[in-house]
XYZ file of C-alpha atoms in Angstrom:
632
model
C 236.121 144.522 52.167
C 233.943 146.154 49.548
C 231.858 149.177 50.591
C 229.068 149.554 48.064
C 228.083 153.050 49.134
C 231.580 154.241 48.229
C 231.678 152.830 44.683
C 230.115 156.071 43.516
C 230.400 159.392 45.326
C 227.109 161.033 46.413
C 227.451 163.398 43.484
C 228.187 160.597 41.010
C 225.214 158.554 42.236
C 222.854 161.532 41.981
C 224.170 162.324 38.517
C 224.019 158.785 37.153
C 220.754 157.474 38.659
C 218.183 157.360 35.860
C 214.762 158.906 36.153
C 211.677 156.722 36.178
C 211.043 157.642 32.533
C 214.538 156.673 31.410
C 214.855 153.449 33.404
C 213.657 150.812 30.911
C 215.254 147.517 31.959
C 212.927 145.253 29.939
C 210.326 145.791 27.228
C 206.832 146.753 28.320
C 203.786 145.346 26.574
C 203.884 147.995 23.839
C 207.363 147.020 22.643
C 205.949 144.215 20.555
C 209.028 143.247 18.591
C 210.853 142.000 21.716
C 207.877 140.031 23.063
C 207.083 138.556 19.683
C 210.745 137.771 19.141
C 210.858 135.329 22.050
C 211.347 131.703 20.939
C 208.124 129.996 19.928
C 208.385 127.237 22.549
C 208.852 129.844 25.254
C 205.890 131.937 24.133
C 203.715 128.842 24.055
C 204.804 127.847 27.560
C 203.933 131.305 28.906
C 200.508 131.350 27.263
C 199.712 127.882 28.583
C 200.776 129.067 32.030
C 198.358 131.976 31.801
C 195.510 129.832 30.507
C 195.670 127.855 33.743
C 194.171 130.910 35.456
C 191.412 131.858 33.010
C 188.095 131.994 34.888
C 190.190 131.413 37.979
C 188.445 130.586 41.237
C 190.499 132.942 43.382
C 191.308 131.396 46.783
C 189.988 132.965 49.955
C 192.169 134.421 52.696
C 190.048 134.463 55.825
C 190.596 135.942 59.265
C 190.670 132.509 60.887
C 193.291 131.319 58.382
C 195.404 134.290 59.426
C 194.923 133.525 63.129
C 195.815 129.872 62.696
C 199.574 130.497 62.878
C 199.496 131.890 66.420
C 196.648 129.632 67.483
C 198.198 126.322 66.454
C 201.471 127.011 64.667
C 200.361 126.098 61.138
C 201.411 128.535 58.416
C 200.876 126.544 55.227
C 197.076 126.908 55.161
C 197.495 130.677 54.924
C 200.679 130.719 52.849
C 199.254 128.431 50.161
C 196.407 130.651 48.918
C 198.431 133.821 49.587
C 201.188 132.739 47.199
C 198.707 131.169 44.750
C 197.078 134.570 44.213
C 200.397 136.170 43.360
C 201.549 133.374 41.084
C 198.260 133.627 39.220
C 198.610 137.393 38.724
C 202.190 137.048 37.471
C 201.257 134.219 35.092
C 198.294 136.134 33.689
C 200.363 139.285 33.218
C 203.121 137.402 31.384
C 200.600 135.689 29.125
C 198.993 139.019 28.255
C 202.396 140.544 27.474
C 203.089 137.669 25.070
C 199.661 137.464 23.429
C 198.463 141.113 23.710
C 194.838 140.346 22.845
C 193.150 141.258 26.138
C 192.217 137.623 26.786
C 193.859 137.525 30.221
C 192.999 141.030 31.435
C 189.738 140.430 33.315
C 191.230 137.661 35.444
C 194.381 139.718 35.951
C 192.391 142.740 37.128
C 190.386 140.571 39.518
C 193.663 139.368 41.038
C 195.040 142.904 41.332
C 191.860 144.028 43.051
C 191.820 141.111 45.497
C 195.436 141.671 46.507
C 194.787 145.420 46.822
C 191.979 144.707 49.265
C 194.002 142.406 51.531
C 194.242 143.940 55.004
C 197.977 143.330 54.989
C 200.559 142.035 52.551
C 202.568 140.572 55.449
C 202.118 136.797 55.783
C 200.610 135.472 59.011
C 203.898 133.942 60.215
C 205.638 137.343 60.041
C 202.819 139.514 61.363
C 204.211 139.531 64.897
C 207.377 141.163 63.546
C 205.302 144.008 62.119
C 202.853 144.746 64.918
C 202.863 144.079 68.636
C 199.370 145.059 69.864
C 197.365 142.227 68.259
C 199.652 140.086 66.104
C 197.001 137.427 65.424
C 195.334 139.634 62.782
C 196.454 142.539 60.582
C 195.934 145.873 62.336
C 194.888 148.326 59.638
C 195.261 151.233 62.090
C 198.996 150.544 62.376
C 201.798 151.529 60.005
C 201.912 148.842 57.259
C 204.494 146.157 57.949
C 207.063 145.282 55.317
C 208.289 141.721 55.484
C 209.726 139.499 52.742
C 206.392 138.844 51.096
C 204.904 142.304 51.458
C 207.960 143.398 49.518
C 207.572 140.591 46.985
C 204.022 141.873 46.473
C 205.332 145.428 46.133
C 207.779 144.188 43.510
C 204.859 142.522 41.688
C 202.791 145.709 41.681
C 205.730 147.845 40.525
C 206.305 145.572 37.527
C 202.574 145.474 36.712
C 202.639 149.268 36.563
C 205.760 149.248 34.400
C 204.692 146.498 32.001
C 200.946 146.934 31.631
C 199.938 150.483 32.448
C 198.721 151.358 28.904
C 196.422 148.342 28.590
C 195.163 148.652 32.181
C 194.346 152.316 31.553
C 192.349 151.368 28.474
C 190.189 149.102 30.629
C 189.823 151.661 33.449
C 192.175 154.379 34.749
C 191.528 153.481 38.393
C 193.270 150.123 38.069
C 196.797 151.452 37.660
C 196.002 154.281 40.070
C 195.075 151.644 42.634
C 198.294 149.738 41.928
C 200.387 152.858 42.582
C 198.322 153.922 45.590
C 198.698 150.573 47.335
C 202.379 150.436 46.475
C 202.994 153.892 47.901
C 200.992 153.279 51.076
C 202.289 149.810 51.856
C 205.895 149.908 50.589
C 207.347 153.190 49.347
C 206.373 155.465 52.235
C 207.042 152.962 55.068
C 210.453 152.070 53.625
C 211.589 155.690 53.684
C 210.007 156.409 57.065
C 211.236 153.392 59.034
C 214.702 152.437 60.222
C 213.572 149.997 62.920
C 213.143 146.873 60.789
C 215.875 144.430 61.778
C 216.724 143.354 58.230
C 217.704 146.925 57.344
C 220.656 146.599 59.738
C 220.194 150.008 61.391
C 218.813 149.082 64.820
C 220.948 149.625 67.902
C 220.426 146.023 69.021
C 221.127 144.663 65.588
C 220.162 141.087 64.865
C 222.482 139.002 62.795
C 221.637 139.720 59.170
C 220.767 136.912 56.771
C 219.053 136.413 53.404
C 216.270 138.802 54.436
C 218.542 141.809 53.884
C 219.394 141.324 50.188
C 216.017 139.725 49.432
C 213.985 142.563 50.946
C 216.325 145.195 49.540
C 216.132 143.816 46.004
C 212.352 144.224 46.060
C 212.562 147.711 47.554
C 214.848 148.740 44.705
C 212.374 147.389 42.145
C 209.527 149.327 43.725
C 211.379 152.642 43.740
C 213.166 152.366 40.425
C 210.026 151.343 38.538
C 207.296 153.314 40.297
C 208.729 156.351 42.122
C 208.737 159.575 40.086
C 210.276 161.911 42.671
C 214.061 161.972 41.996
C 214.907 162.832 45.611
C 212.897 159.906 46.982
C 214.467 157.570 44.412
C 217.926 158.694 45.452
C 217.079 158.422 49.152
C 215.858 154.850 48.664
C 218.969 153.797 46.723
C 221.271 155.268 49.391
C 219.337 153.465 52.098
C 219.493 150.203 50.159
C 223.267 150.522 49.761
C 223.673 151.176 53.483
C 221.728 147.990 54.314
C 223.746 145.914 51.849
C 226.988 147.290 53.287
C 225.950 146.104 56.747
C 225.110 142.686 55.299
C 228.439 142.350 53.480
C 230.471 143.640 56.440
C 229.748 140.396 58.310
C 229.850 138.070 55.332
C 232.626 135.426 55.319
C 235.336 136.407 52.857
C 235.180 132.922 51.298
C 231.667 133.712 50.042
C 230.149 130.806 51.961
C 226.422 130.893 52.722
C 225.988 129.444 56.204
C 222.275 128.967 55.464
C 223.232 126.443 52.795
C 222.763 126.426 49.013
C 218.978 126.207 49.291
C 219.037 129.742 50.704
C 221.748 131.068 48.371
C 218.970 131.766 45.854
C 217.658 134.497 48.156
C 220.990 135.431 49.763
C 223.732 135.630 47.141
C 221.138 135.477 44.361
C 219.173 138.446 45.733
C 222.396 140.364 46.286
C 223.030 139.919 42.573
C 219.478 141.156 41.856
C 220.347 144.341 43.754
C 223.598 144.752 41.842
C 221.957 144.231 38.470
C 219.236 146.783 39.110
C 221.738 149.392 40.265
C 224.070 148.586 37.378
C 221.213 149.138 34.908
C 219.815 152.209 36.678
C 223.212 153.965 36.592
C 224.061 153.094 33.011
C 226.702 150.614 34.181
C 228.562 153.017 36.486
C 227.696 150.984 39.581
C 229.932 147.960 39.035
C 230.970 145.775 42.004
C 231.800 142.659 39.991
C 235.591 142.734 40.271
C 235.513 142.523 44.058
C 236.800 139.173 45.455
C 233.944 138.817 47.954
C 231.319 139.387 45.256
C 233.040 136.792 43.101
C 233.249 134.285 45.963
C 229.580 134.726 46.878
C 228.721 133.698 43.332
C 231.161 130.796 43.168
C 229.747 129.305 46.388
C 226.774 127.829 44.530
C 228.922 125.485 42.438
C 231.351 124.812 45.273
C 228.375 123.373 47.181
C 227.174 121.349 44.172
C 227.500 117.567 44.473
C 225.772 115.986 41.486
C 222.649 116.680 39.424
C 220.247 118.506 41.728
C 222.079 117.347 44.887
C 223.795 120.101 46.884
C 225.661 120.128 50.172
C 222.955 121.194 52.588
C 223.219 122.615 56.068
C 220.765 124.160 58.467
C 217.204 124.424 57.113
C 218.285 123.970 53.506
C 217.197 120.904 51.507
C 219.690 118.458 50.001
C 218.055 118.648 46.600
C 217.271 121.964 44.930
C 216.410 123.333 41.517
C 218.527 126.412 40.993
C 217.411 129.215 38.713
C 219.712 128.580 35.779
C 219.420 132.020 34.231
C 220.272 133.755 37.514
C 223.360 131.610 38.046
C 224.430 131.998 34.426
C 224.098 135.787 34.494
C 225.985 136.081 37.792
C 228.754 133.896 36.365
C 228.872 136.011 33.221
C 229.272 139.225 35.225
C 232.182 137.849 37.270
C 233.604 135.934 34.273
C 233.386 132.580 36.064
C 233.025 129.887 33.417
C 232.059 127.141 35.840
C 229.270 129.223 37.312
C 228.013 129.892 33.802
C 228.226 126.170 33.034
C 226.160 125.278 36.122
C 223.523 127.840 35.165
C 223.282 126.596 31.591
C 223.136 122.954 32.791
C 220.032 123.694 34.882
C 218.608 125.763 32.046
C 218.848 122.726 29.743
C 217.453 120.438 32.432
C 214.228 122.451 32.739
C 213.761 123.668 29.163
C 211.128 126.155 28.031
C 209.037 125.675 31.180
C 211.978 126.511 33.436
C 210.541 129.921 34.333
C 207.501 128.231 35.909
C 209.678 126.254 38.333
C 210.666 129.380 40.246
C 209.456 128.947 43.814
C 208.415 132.588 44.031
C 207.496 133.669 40.532
C 208.993 137.167 40.530
C 209.216 139.479 37.524
C 212.665 140.403 38.818
C 213.798 136.872 37.948
C 211.408 135.726 35.242
C 211.913 138.635 32.832
C 215.686 138.147 32.500
C 215.099 134.392 32.213
C 212.760 134.995 29.257
C 214.847 137.548 27.411
C 218.152 135.702 27.965
C 216.636 132.342 27.045
C 217.890 132.189 23.459
C 221.448 133.182 24.419
C 221.705 130.522 27.117
C 220.264 127.928 24.743
C 223.441 128.280 22.691
C 225.721 127.699 25.698
C 227.493 124.333 25.937
C 230.276 125.005 28.452
C 231.440 121.851 30.279
C 230.699 121.697 33.985
C 233.769 120.751 36.019
C 234.053 119.555 39.602
C 236.895 120.591 41.883
C 238.637 117.746 43.659
C 238.994 119.768 46.861
C 236.997 122.634 48.387
C 237.827 124.515 51.578
C 235.828 127.521 52.801
C 237.574 128.689 55.938
C 235.023 131.356 56.865
C 232.194 128.858 57.347
C 234.630 125.972 57.988
C 233.361 123.640 55.294
C 235.485 121.110 53.440
C 234.501 118.866 50.568
C 236.578 116.302 48.682
C 235.968 114.056 45.692
C 237.599 110.806 44.781
C 237.428 111.606 41.056
C 236.671 114.522 38.762
C 233.306 112.994 37.852
C 230.310 113.903 39.978
C 228.650 110.489 39.522
C 231.661 108.280 40.141
C 233.425 107.529 43.400
C 233.133 108.963 46.903
C 232.262 112.529 47.878
C 232.882 113.576 51.495
C 232.140 116.862 53.253
C 232.335 118.091 56.851
C 231.449 121.359 58.552
C 232.708 123.125 61.629
C 231.406 126.597 62.355
C 229.179 127.369 65.316
C 225.615 126.865 66.494
C 224.313 130.388 65.954
C 224.433 130.252 62.174
C 221.476 131.470 60.127
C 218.662 128.886 60.200
C 220.987 126.967 62.514
C 220.950 123.284 63.320
C 223.175 122.029 66.122
C 225.566 120.267 63.774
C 229.182 121.230 64.484
C 231.377 118.411 63.137
C 228.597 116.905 61.012
C 229.652 115.129 57.821
C 228.024 113.650 54.721
C 229.040 110.949 52.258
C 227.803 110.408 48.696
C 228.700 107.404 46.536
C 228.504 107.627 42.744
C 226.526 110.836 43.103
C 223.905 109.342 45.454
C 223.340 110.310 49.121
C 224.471 107.814 51.757
C 225.202 109.672 55.010
C 223.038 112.753 55.047
C 221.697 115.875 56.672
C 217.942 115.337 57.007
C 217.037 118.988 56.434
C 213.940 120.483 58.042
C 210.237 119.808 58.380
C 207.500 122.139 57.123
C 207.849 125.498 58.831
C 205.555 126.134 61.801
C 205.490 128.619 64.676
C 207.810 126.268 66.554
C 210.473 126.432 63.827
C 211.469 130.002 64.667
C 210.304 130.164 68.262
C 211.849 129.327 71.649
C 211.005 125.634 71.127
C 213.059 125.354 67.908
C 215.541 122.847 69.313
C 212.815 120.539 70.504
C 212.383 119.647 66.812
C 214.375 116.491 66.154
C 215.850 117.635 62.842
C 217.526 120.562 64.622
C 219.196 118.419 67.265
C 222.772 117.159 67.076
C 221.577 113.675 68.018
C 220.021 113.455 64.556
C 223.161 114.603 62.795
C 226.283 112.482 62.405
C 228.012 113.681 65.577
C 228.467 112.201 69.073
C 226.087 112.461 72.008
C 228.206 112.785 75.169
C 227.006 111.552 78.576
C 223.460 112.007 77.303
C 224.123 115.600 76.242
C 223.646 116.861 72.726
C 225.214 120.035 71.366
C 223.686 123.337 72.424
C 222.644 126.310 70.351
C 224.550 129.568 70.602
C 227.643 131.293 69.274
C 229.833 129.900 72.065
C 229.092 126.319 70.968
C 231.556 125.994 68.126
C 234.430 124.113 66.551
C 237.946 125.257 67.365
C 241.434 124.550 66.064
C 240.427 123.862 62.457
C 243.267 122.350 60.417
C 242.780 121.641 56.726
C 245.136 120.018 54.251
C 244.703 118.569 50.765
C 247.071 116.455 48.694
C 246.764 113.997 45.834
C 246.476 110.973 48.127
C 244.398 112.385 51.004
C 242.309 115.438 51.902
C 241.363 116.114 55.508
C 239.825 118.494 58.004
C 240.485 118.234 61.722
C 238.264 119.967 64.278
C 238.095 120.196 68.034
C 234.432 119.668 68.973
C 234.445 119.847 72.787
C 233.298 123.486 72.791
C 230.122 122.521 70.918
C 228.860 120.657 74.011
C 227.754 121.998 77.398
C 230.279 121.915 80.238
C 228.312 119.224 82.073
C 228.968 116.837 79.187
C 232.372 116.403 80.849
C 234.583 116.688 77.772
C 238.135 117.867 77.965
C 238.635 117.226 74.240
C 236.965 115.603 71.273
C 239.029 115.811 68.124
C 237.465 114.632 64.874
C 239.486 114.226 61.675
C 237.518 113.632 58.472
C 239.601 112.262 55.596
C 239.037 111.211 52.041
C 241.782 108.735 51.243
C 242.390 108.246 47.534
C 245.515 106.072 47.720
C 246.379 103.280 48.222
C 242.777 102.209 48.945
C 239.861 104.602 48.668
C 237.903 105.314 51.854
C 236.102 108.048 53.729
C 237.462 107.937 57.237
C 236.622 109.468 60.617
C 239.306 109.365 63.256
C 238.130 110.398 66.722
C 240.221 111.135 69.816
C 238.499 111.940 73.077
C 239.374 112.782 76.668
C 237.046 113.391 79.613
C 237.766 115.683 82.534
C 238.822 114.116 85.823
C 235.753 113.161 87.806
C 233.385 113.277 84.839
C 231.362 110.359 83.592
C 232.816 108.808 80.431
C 229.833 107.782 78.325
C 228.991 108.615 74.737
C 227.259 107.291 71.648
C 228.060 107.896 67.985
C 225.257 108.822 65.596
C 225.223 108.356 61.832
C 222.250 109.541 59.770
C 221.416 107.799 56.506
C 218.634 107.608 53.947
C 219.636 104.040 53.035
C 218.324 100.830 54.496
C 221.155 99.276 56.487
C 222.153 95.801 57.543
C 224.468 94.965 60.453
C 226.869 92.188 59.506
C 229.557 90.246 61.315
C 233.066 91.563 61.783
C 232.203 95.198 62.476
C 230.560 95.843 59.145
C 227.330 97.643 58.231
C 226.003 97.532 54.665
C 224.161 100.501 53.139
C 221.599 99.357 50.569
C 220.254 101.285 47.610
C 217.680 99.536 45.416
C 218.396 96.403 47.475
C 222.046 96.446 46.373
C 225.005 97.213 48.562
C 226.213 100.750 47.776
C 228.500 101.493 50.735
C 229.968 99.694 53.734
C 230.764 101.069 57.149
C 233.618 99.494 59.086
C 233.964 99.904 62.853
C 235.704 98.047 65.678
C 233.107 95.626 67.037
C 235.428 94.859 69.946
C 234.837 98.435 71.137
C 231.289 99.148 69.986
C 227.848 97.622 69.737
C 225.777 98.776 66.769
C 222.035 99.403 66.577
C 219.814 100.867 63.881
C 216.841 103.110 64.637
C 214.167 103.487 61.956
C 212.696 106.995 61.863
C 209.203 107.052 60.381
C 208.687 110.349 58.565
C 205.295 111.933 59.145
C 206.097 115.424 57.907
C 205.067 116.038 54.278
C 208.200 117.972 53.358
C 210.558 115.298 54.673
C 208.507 112.545 53.044
C 208.808 114.320 49.696
C 212.556 114.603 50.209
C 213.361 111.109 51.490
C 210.356 108.843 51.175
C 208.847 107.248 54.262
C 211.901 106.534 56.400
C 215.319 107.658 57.557
C 217.717 105.606 59.644
C 220.061 106.412 62.516
C 223.004 104.124 63.198
C 224.062 104.288 66.836
C 227.398 102.937 68.072
C 227.655 102.435 71.837
C 231.017 101.683 73.557
C 231.259 98.294 75.230
C 233.534 99.798 77.886
C 233.856 103.330 79.216
C 237.260 104.974 79.066
C 238.518 108.359 80.198
C 240.427 108.801 76.984
C 240.824 106.878 73.779
C 240.636 106.873 69.993
C 238.923 104.947 67.227
C 238.359 105.069 63.491
C 235.274 104.531 61.342
C 235.625 103.930 57.601
C 233.257 104.005 54.654
C 234.029 102.245 51.394
C 232.267 101.358 48.200
C 232.051 97.645 47.411
C 234.703 96.389 45.001
């Protein structure tokens, strides 16, 4: 296992870490040749993006908006204007760097001043992590909290200082002074003073680390490397960052799998890469972790979870459809010399074109600057994207298999084991998905808009988190439970030319009162002699237990129950997949789930469907098989 803090000795790190004056990762506004050398279409896109915010009506952030999260659970009414302010400032700053005529400065300065005067940079949903006395509102008498978005704001201010200090000083010297003052008070000093924040990984009762650790750390590194002049404080911050990342990597599966799903890889593996790149640049290339197998596997995960187009294999709170940051993926692939990762990055780069930078969910200079200055090089890339027939990640217990080497032709099947204390967990041990010709058929629904309930004690009251709304059994009325002890056991994986399969024992994922002695599920993709995705189930109940269960299958397709144990899955009113079951053993019913949540409606439209198979007779033990085929 790689130990980042040992890649360079303390003496080597101190010797190689550049000063603030010498650390020049990208051109500032005065290096005109680089900014004016950007491709014309890219420069135009950036200027248009900035013009959106000329004479901008800056959104309010009120006290009652902040209180709304703990009053009623809603976070979007605060998050929306909070992030809009920061996107506007970044867009205006980029446009000024490109144009350099002062046209965007007044609006930019207004945004800087507004953000500087916010009582806290911590979003309302995270305020309770930062202060305990009165978490409904920011407590300006307390030590400033540093959550994900306080640190994103610190990263923003550090880059504003680095990129625009000369032109801001020409307007008024207090502007950049204010930028540095707020950055020091809210980010630099608290980061060095505090070890109690869970994402740092230093607390005695350490929480399980997730994407927060590399994401927060990447922004801390930006703040110190760009804005801290004191060499001892810079060195202290880098050592602390390396210690946090070591604690994160120490528990990372060796296969590189992101148990939060590919939607979170952007801020898990992607932010880890951001940390590496900053340290690589700040040490003149002496910090170089890119040959390590774990680092390489963390990168490769993003294409191992790729299905077709913008479809990715989603688990937990991650969506099934994401837009990856092509430049980030391409650069990571280039560092680890992984041609398929580079091909995936360049494919998304071509998909989005010159406006690709604006599609970043959180418009960070840490990502957008490399995307701009690498744009021309990636434009020339035409590597073919290939798709592995078989994928097995034993650390997170995920298998995927394709019928063909084409992403848009044939069946794609995936199943997960793991446990029910994964990051952003859903109770989904044994869940599987099926795609046909690159289109989703059996699915993971994902998650609704985040509210207070999403990360509170009532999390598993939300239907999308429950195993009953994943494609797994419900046993004697009991769904799976959340917790590390509720897990798959006895994983057996095998892949050959004719069939690929994963077998899991699922009984441990259910509470004892469910009455299971065993529930073995084998998921197979059969390529020969006749193609099918197949689930074989074997069950046994304990003596004296009730013997009831139902089988659940989640789909985004309209379905039609037909005679002879057949269910048709319809896409655009045409049959795209058939499900075959033994109608002598089971009765089938279809539940229509009306989607009210905005996020789910955007993802799936108005409806999802749950197929429920109920046994016609109860048995203490037995077996059965369900098959899925494409129409001839």
